[in-house]
Coordinates of C-alpha atoms in Angstrom, one line a residue:
X1 CA 127.9 186.8 155.3
X2 CA 126.9 183.1 155.1
X3 CA 128.6 180.1 156.6
X4 CA 127.7 176.8 158.2
X5 CA 127.2 176.4 161.9
X6 CA 127.0 172.6 162.0
X7 CA 128.2 170.8 165.1
X8 CA 131.0 170.0 165.1
X9 CA 132.4 172.7 162.9
X10 CA 135.0 170.3 161.5
X11 CA 132.2 168.5 159.6
X12 CA 131.3 171.6 157.6
X13 CA 132.7 171.8 154.1
X14 CA 133.1 175.5 154.4
X15 CA 135.7 175.2 157.1
X16 CA 139.3 174.6 156.1
X17 CA 141.2 171.7 157.6
X18 CA 144.7 173.0 157.4
X19 CA 147.3 173.9 159.9
X20 CA 150.5 175.8 160.0
X21 CA 153.4 175.0 162.4
X22 CA 151.0 175.4 165.4
X23 CA 147.4 174.2 165.3
X24 CA 146.5 177.3 167.3
X25 CA 148.1 179.8 164.9
X26 CA 144.7 181.1 163.7
X27 CA 143.1 181.3 167.2
X28 CA 143.6 185.1 167.7
X29 CA 142.2 185.8 164.2
X30 CA 139.3 183.3 164.9
X31 CA 138.4 185.1 168.2
X32 CA 138.6 188.4 166.4
X33 CA 136.4 187.3 163.6
X34 CA 133.7 185.9 166.0
X35 CA 134.3 188.4 168.8
X36 CA 130.7 189.6 168.6
X37 CA 129.3 186.1 169.0
X38 CA 131.7 185.5 171.9
X39 CA 130.5 188.7 173.6
X40 CA 126.8 187.7 173.1
X41 CA 127.5 184.2 174.5
X42 CA 129.3 185.6 177.5
X43 CA 126.5 188.0 178.2
X44 CA 123.9 185.1 177.9
X45 CA 126.0 183.0 180.3
X46 CA 126.3 185.9 182.8
X47 CA 122.5 186.5 182.6
X48 CA 121.8 182.8 183.2
X49 CA 124.1 182.6 186.1
X50 CA 122.7 185.7 187.7
X51 CA 119.1 184.7 187.3
X52 CA 119.8 181.2 188.7
X53 CA 122.0 182.2 191.6
X54 CA 120.1 185.2 192.7
X55 CA 116.6 184.2 191.8
X56 CA 116.6 180.5 192.6
X57 CA 119.6 178.6 193.8
X58 CA 121.1 180.7 196.6
X59 CA 117.7 181.8 198.1
X60 CA 116.7 178.1 198.1
X61 CA 119.9 177.0 199.8
X62 CA 119.5 179.8 202.4
X63 CA 116.0 178.6 203.1
X64 CA 117.2 175.1 203.6
X65 CA 119.9 176.4 205.9
X66 CA 117.4 178.4 207.9
X67 CA 115.0 175.4 208.2
X68 CA 117.7 172.9 209.0
X69 CA 117.0 170.9 212.1
X70 CA 113.3 171.5 211.5
X71 CA 113.0 170.5 207.9
X72 CA 110.7 167.5 207.1
X73 CA 111.5 165.4 204.1
X74 CA 108.2 164.8 202.3
X75 CA 109.6 162.0 200.0
X76 CA 112.4 159.5 200.2
X77 CA 114.6 161.4 197.8
X78 CA 113.1 164.9 197.8
X79 CA 112.5 167.8 200.2
X80 CA 109.0 168.4 198.7
X81 CA 106.4 165.9 197.5
X82 CA 104.0 167.0 194.8
X83 CA 102.5 163.5 194.8
X84 CA 102.3 162.1 198.3
X85 CA 102.7 158.4 198.7
X86 CA 101.3 156.6 201.8
X87 CA 102.7 153.6 203.5
X88 CA 99.7 151.5 202.3
X89 CA 100.1 152.5 198.6
X90 CA 101.4 149.7 196.3
X91 CA 105.2 149.5 196.0
X92 CA 105.2 150.5 192.3
X93 CA 102.9 153.4 192.9
X94 CA 105.3 154.7 195.6
X95 CA 108.2 154.3 193.2
X96 CA 106.4 156.2 190.5
X97 CA 105.4 159.0 192.8
X98 CA 108.9 159.3 194.1
X99 CA 110.3 159.4 190.6
X100 CA 108.0 162.3 189.7
X101 CA 108.8 164.1 192.9
X102 CA 112.5 163.7 192.3
X103 CA 112.2 165.0 188.8
X104 CA 110.1 168.1 189.9
X105 CA 112.6 168.8 192.8
X106 CA 115.5 168.8 190.4
X107 CA 113.8 170.5 187.4
X108 CA 115.3 174.0 188.1
X109 CA 118.8 172.7 188.6
X110 CA 118.6 170.3 185.6
X111 CA 117.2 173.1 183.4
X112 CA 120.1 175.3 184.5
X113 CA 122.6 172.6 183.8
X114 CA 121.3 171.8 180.3
X115 CA 121.1 175.5 179.3
X116 CA 124.6 176.3 180.7
X117 CA 126.0 173.2 179.0
X118 CA 124.5 174.3 175.7
X119 CA 125.9 177.9 176.0
X120 CA 129.4 176.6 177.0
X121 CA 129.4 174.1 174.2
X122 CA 128.6 176.8 171.7
X123 CA 131.1 179.3 173.2
X124 CA 133.9 176.8 172.9
X125 CA 133.2 176.3 169.3
X126 CA 134.1 180.0 168.6
X127 CA 136.7 180.3 171.4
X128 CA 138.5 177.0 171.4
X129 CA 140.7 176.1 174.4
X130 CA 144.3 175.2 174.1
X131 CA 144.6 171.6 175.3
X132 CA 147.3 170.7 177.7
X133 CA 149.3 167.5 177.8
X134 CA 148.3 164.8 180.2
X135 CA 146.4 165.3 183.5
X136 CA 147.6 168.0 185.8
X137 CA 146.6 169.4 189.1
X138 CA 146.2 172.7 187.4
X139 CA 143.3 171.2 185.4
X140 CA 141.7 170.0 188.7
X141 CA 142.1 173.4 190.3
X142 CA 140.4 175.0 187.4
X143 CA 137.4 172.7 187.8
X144 CA 137.3 173.4 191.5
X145 CA 137.2 177.2 190.9
X146 CA 134.4 176.7 188.3
X147 CA 132.3 174.2 190.2
X148 CA 132.4 175.7 193.7
X149 CA 130.2 178.7 193.1
X150 CA 127.7 176.8 190.8
X151 CA 125.6 175.7 193.7
X152 CA 124.0 172.7 192.0
X153 CA 123.9 169.1 193.0
X154 CA 126.1 166.6 191.2
X155 CA 123.2 165.5 189.1
X156 CA 122.6 169.0 187.8
X157 CA 126.3 169.6 187.3
X158 CA 126.7 166.4 185.2
X159 CA 125.3 167.9 181.9
X160 CA 127.6 170.9 182.4
X161 CA 130.6 168.6 182.7
X162 CA 129.4 166.7 179.6
X163 CA 129.1 169.8 177.5
X164 CA 132.6 171.0 178.6
X165 CA 134.1 167.6 177.8
X166 CA 132.5 167.4 174.4
X167 CA 134.2 170.6 173.3
X168 CA 137.7 169.7 174.4
X169 CA 137.9 170.8 178.0
X170 CA 140.4 168.6 179.9
X171 CA 138.8 165.6 181.7
X172 CA 140.2 166.7 185.0
X173 CA 138.6 170.2 184.7
X174 CA 135.2 168.9 183.7
X175 CA 135.1 166.2 186.3
X176 CA 136.3 168.4 189.1
X177 CA 133.6 171.0 188.2
X178 CA 131.0 168.2 188.6
X179 CA 132.4 167.0 192.0
X180 CA 133.1 170.5 193.5
X181 CA 129.7 172.0 192.9
X182 CA 127.7 170.1 195.5
X183 CA 130.6 169.5 198.0
X184 CA 132.4 172.8 198.3
X185 CA 129.7 175.4 198.0
X186 CA 130.2 177.9 200.8
X187 CA 126.6 177.8 202.0
X188 CA 126.5 174.0 202.0
X189 CA 129.8 173.8 203.9
X190 CA 128.5 176.4 206.4
X191 CA 125.3 174.3 206.9
X192 CA 127.5 171.2 207.5
X193 CA 129.6 172.9 210.2
X194 CA 126.5 174.3 211.9
X195 CA 124.4 171.1 212.0
X196 CA 126.8 168.2 212.2
X197 CA 129.5 167.2 214.7
X198 CA 132.8 169.1 214.0
X199 CA 134.8 166.0 213.2
X200 CA 132.3 164.9 210.6
X201 CA 132.4 168.3 208.9
X202 CA 136.2 168.5 208.9
X203 CA 136.4 164.9 207.6
X204 CA 134.0 165.7 204.8
X205 CA 136.0 168.7 203.6
X206 CA 139.4 167.0 204.0
X207 CA 138.3 163.9 202.1
X208 CA 136.7 166.0 199.4
X209 CA 140.0 167.7 198.7
X210 CA 141.8 164.4 199.0
X211 CA 139.6 162.9 196.4
X212 CA 139.9 165.9 194.0
X213 CA 143.6 166.5 194.4
X214 CA 144.9 162.9 194.8
X215 CA 142.4 160.2 193.9
X216 CA 140.9 161.9 190.8
X217 CA 144.2 162.5 189.1
X218 CA 145.3 159.0 189.9
X219 CA 142.1 157.6 188.5
X220 CA 142.6 159.6 185.3
X221 CA 146.0 158.2 184.8
X222 CA 144.9 154.6 185.5
X223 CA 141.5 154.7 183.8
X224 CA 142.4 156.8 180.8
X225 CA 145.9 155.5 179.7
X226 CA 145.4 156.9 176.2
X227 CA 145.0 160.5 177.4
X228 CA 148.2 161.7 175.6
X229 CA 146.9 160.3 172.3
X230 CA 143.5 161.8 173.0
X231 CA 145.1 165.2 173.7
X232 CA 146.9 165.1 170.4
X233 CA 143.6 164.2 168.7
X234 CA 142.0 167.1 170.4
X235 CA 144.7 169.4 169.1
X236 CA 144.1 168.1 165.6
X237 CA 140.4 168.5 165.9
X238 CA 140.9 172.0 167.2
X239 CA 142.9 172.7 164.2
X240 CA 140.2 171.2 162.0
X241 CA 137.6 173.4 163.6
X242 CA 139.6 176.6 162.9
X243 CA 137.3 178.5 160.4
X244 CA 138.5 180.0 157.2
X245 CA 139.0 183.7 157.9
X246 CA 136.4 186.0 156.5
X247 CA 135.2 189.6 157.0
X248 CA 133.9 190.5 160.5
X249 CA 130.1 190.4 161.0
X250 CA 127.8 193.0 162.5
X251 CA 125.8 192.5 165.7
X252 CA 122.6 191.5 164.0
X253 CA 124.4 188.9 161.9
X254 CA 126.3 187.7 164.9
X255 CA 123.0 187.2 166.9
X256 CA 121.3 185.5 164.0
X257 CA 124.3 183.3 163.4
X258 CA 124.1 182.0 166.9
X259 CA 120.6 180.7 166.7
X260 CA 121.3 177.6 164.7
X261 CA 124.4 176.4 166.7
X262 CA 122.6 177.2 170.0
X263 CA 119.5 175.2 169.1
X264 CA 121.6 172.3 167.7
X265 CA 123.7 172.2 170.9
X266 CA 120.7 172.5 173.1
X267 CA 119.0 169.5 171.4
X268 CA 122.2 167.6 171.5
X269 CA 122.6 168.1 175.3
X270 CA 118.9 167.3 175.9
X271 CA 118.9 164.1 173.9
X272 CA 122.2 162.9 175.5
X273 CA 121.4 163.8 179.2
X274 CA 117.6 164.1 179.9
X275 CA 116.7 160.5 179.2
X276 CA 119.5 159.4 181.5
X277 CA 118.2 161.9 184.1
X278 CA 114.7 160.2 184.0
X279 CA 116.3 156.8 184.2
X280 CA 118.4 157.8 187.2
X281 CA 115.4 159.3 189.0
X282 CA 113.5 156.0 188.5
X283 CA 116.5 153.9 189.7
X284 CA 117.1 156.1 192.7
X285 CA 113.4 156.0 193.7
X286 CA 113.4 152.3 193.3
X287 CA 116.4 151.9 195.6
X288 CA 115.1 154.4 198.2
X289 CA 111.7 152.7 198.5
X290 CA 113.4 149.3 198.8
X291 CA 115.8 150.5 201.4
X292 CA 114.8 153.9 202.9
X293 CA 117.6 155.8 204.5
X294 CA 115.8 155.9 207.9
X295 CA 116.0 152.1 208.0
X296 CA 119.8 152.4 208.5
X297 CA 119.3 153.6 212.0
X298 CA 118.3 150.1 213.1
X299 CA 121.3 148.4 211.5
X300 CA 124.4 147.1 213.3
X301 CA 127.6 148.8 212.2
X302 CA 129.5 145.8 210.8
X303 CA 131.6 145.6 207.7
X304 CA 128.8 144.2 205.5
X305 CA 126.3 146.9 206.6
X306 CA 128.9 149.7 206.2
X307 CA 129.8 148.5 202.7
X308 CA 126.1 148.4 201.7
X309 CA 125.5 151.9 203.1
X310 CA 128.5 153.1 201.1
X311 CA 127.2 151.6 197.9
X312 CA 123.7 152.9 198.4
X313 CA 124.9 156.3 199.4
X314 CA 127.1 156.5 196.2
X315 CA 124.1 155.3 194.1
X316 CA 121.4 157.6 195.4
X317 CA 120.7 160.8 193.3
X318 CA 119.8 163.4 195.9
X319 CA 119.3 167.3 195.7
X320 CA 122.0 169.6 197.0
X321 CA 122.2 169.8 200.9
X322 CA 119.8 166.8 201.1
X323 CA 122.6 164.8 202.7
X324 CA 123.2 167.3 205.5
X325 CA 119.6 167.6 206.4
X326 CA 118.8 163.9 206.3
X327 CA 122.0 162.9 208.2
X328 CA 121.2 165.5 211.0
X329 CA 117.7 164.1 211.3
X330 CA 118.9 160.5 211.3
X331 CA 121.6 161.1 213.9
X332 CA 118.8 162.4 216.2
X333 CA 116.9 159.2 215.4
X334 CA 119.8 157.0 216.5
X335 CA 121.8 156.5 213.3
X336 CA 125.3 155.1 214.1
X337 CA 128.0 157.7 213.5
X338 CA 129.8 155.3 211.2
X339 CA 126.8 155.2 208.9
X340 CA 126.4 159.0 209.2
X341 CA 129.9 159.7 208.0
X342 CA 129.7 157.2 205.2
X343 CA 126.5 158.9 204.0
X344 CA 128.0 162.4 204.4
X345 CA 130.9 161.4 202.1
X346 CA 128.9 159.4 199.5
X347 CA 125.5 161.1 199.3
X348 CA 125.8 164.1 197.0
X349 CA 129.3 163.5 195.8
X350 CA 128.3 161.0 193.1
X351 CA 125.2 159.1 192.0
X352 CA 123.8 156.9 189.4
X353 CA 123.1 159.9 187.1
X354 CA 126.7 161.2 186.8
X355 CA 127.7 157.5 186.6
X356 CA 125.6 157.2 183.4
X357 CA 126.8 160.5 182.1
X358 CA 130.5 159.6 182.7
X359 CA 129.9 156.2 181.1
X360 CA 128.8 158.0 177.9
X361 CA 131.3 160.8 178.2
X362 CA 134.4 158.7 178.8
X363 CA 133.8 154.9 179.4
X364 CA 131.9 152.5 181.5
X365 CA 135.2 151.3 183.0
X366 CA 136.1 154.8 184.2
X367 CA 132.6 155.4 185.6
X368 CA 133.0 152.2 187.6
X369 CA 136.3 153.3 188.9
X370 CA 134.8 156.6 190.1
X371 CA 131.8 154.9 191.7
X372 CA 134.1 152.4 193.5
X373 CA 136.5 155.1 194.6
X374 CA 133.7 157.2 196.2
X375 CA 132.2 154.2 197.9
X376 CA 135.6 153.1 199.3
X377 CA 136.3 156.7 200.5
X378 CA 133.0 156.6 202.3
X379 CA 133.7 153.2 203.8
X380 CA 137.1 154.4 205.0
X381 CA 135.4 157.4 206.6
X382 CA 133.0 155.1 208.4
X383 CA 135.9 153.2 210.0
X384 CA 137.5 156.6 210.9
X385 CA 134.3 157.5 212.7
X386 CA 134.7 154.6 215.1
X387 CA 137.7 156.4 216.6
X388 CA 135.2 159.0 217.9

């Protein structure tokens, strides 16, 4: 059996572009035809998740939780520093070392994100999703359920969201997956309630759900007014991707047939996301060396300072649980609680890297709306902290 595995499938001359009354009429036959490929992809995804969760991510988060309160940050944006920068080093040398340290700190999570995005992108070619009309809370809830157990920072979740979106997953689902992963992970939430004042932890969880269930759907309606047309286009594209029915393939043919689309999708995700990752690491290191987070402890909590902290917290690309550890240490050093709550909301929820990804995935305007919404949410939390 021979056929084209080009991405997207609609560009292959061997795939028919025809629909019956419903663009999804052929979906059951399509899934039946490629059921062996779908099974192989699901097994690969399960193996990747098990290896990452059990062998890397959750042990690392548990270690951070056990060391919390005693952890020492070795770099301005990283828990560990492979290249150590001294205070007497030239500024650009410190920025360069911080960029390398950030990249090495995030390499496992980023690798996981790229691999999972490639597998999901390939799976959805052979198991297309039925698009829904408009933006619904149900789409957001799906993303929350997918993102919560992932256990990766928002930077590592961004390629996953990008891959989901490229293959027709609703914008709300892909974005909610990206936001929920660093903010609602059970171990991270437990760390937060153990190390930080109760009102801060409760505020963080409440505002995270407020953002996901109210602000994000509102931004989708305001920032993507052509969503209905896009959904119709997705339906047409899904119809166009429906392959011409042929005889079922065996397991060896199914495995061999996956090699080309997997490699193509992997290279696609790498080329679209890894350069932006390196750029985000450099920009974050530049910002953190210009204005280290510990310098906030000496600032007066006025509107201008709080707004600047909110913008910097939203910009900084930090690893998962970094925000909790650094805020706990800064509170001991005298950080005003207004700044602490602003950083708790903004650090980790968004950053320059997902900003760049969303700009490419949807639009610069929508990425700016997300950035501004997270910063304003943090600023509002800072004023709420004054009541305590």
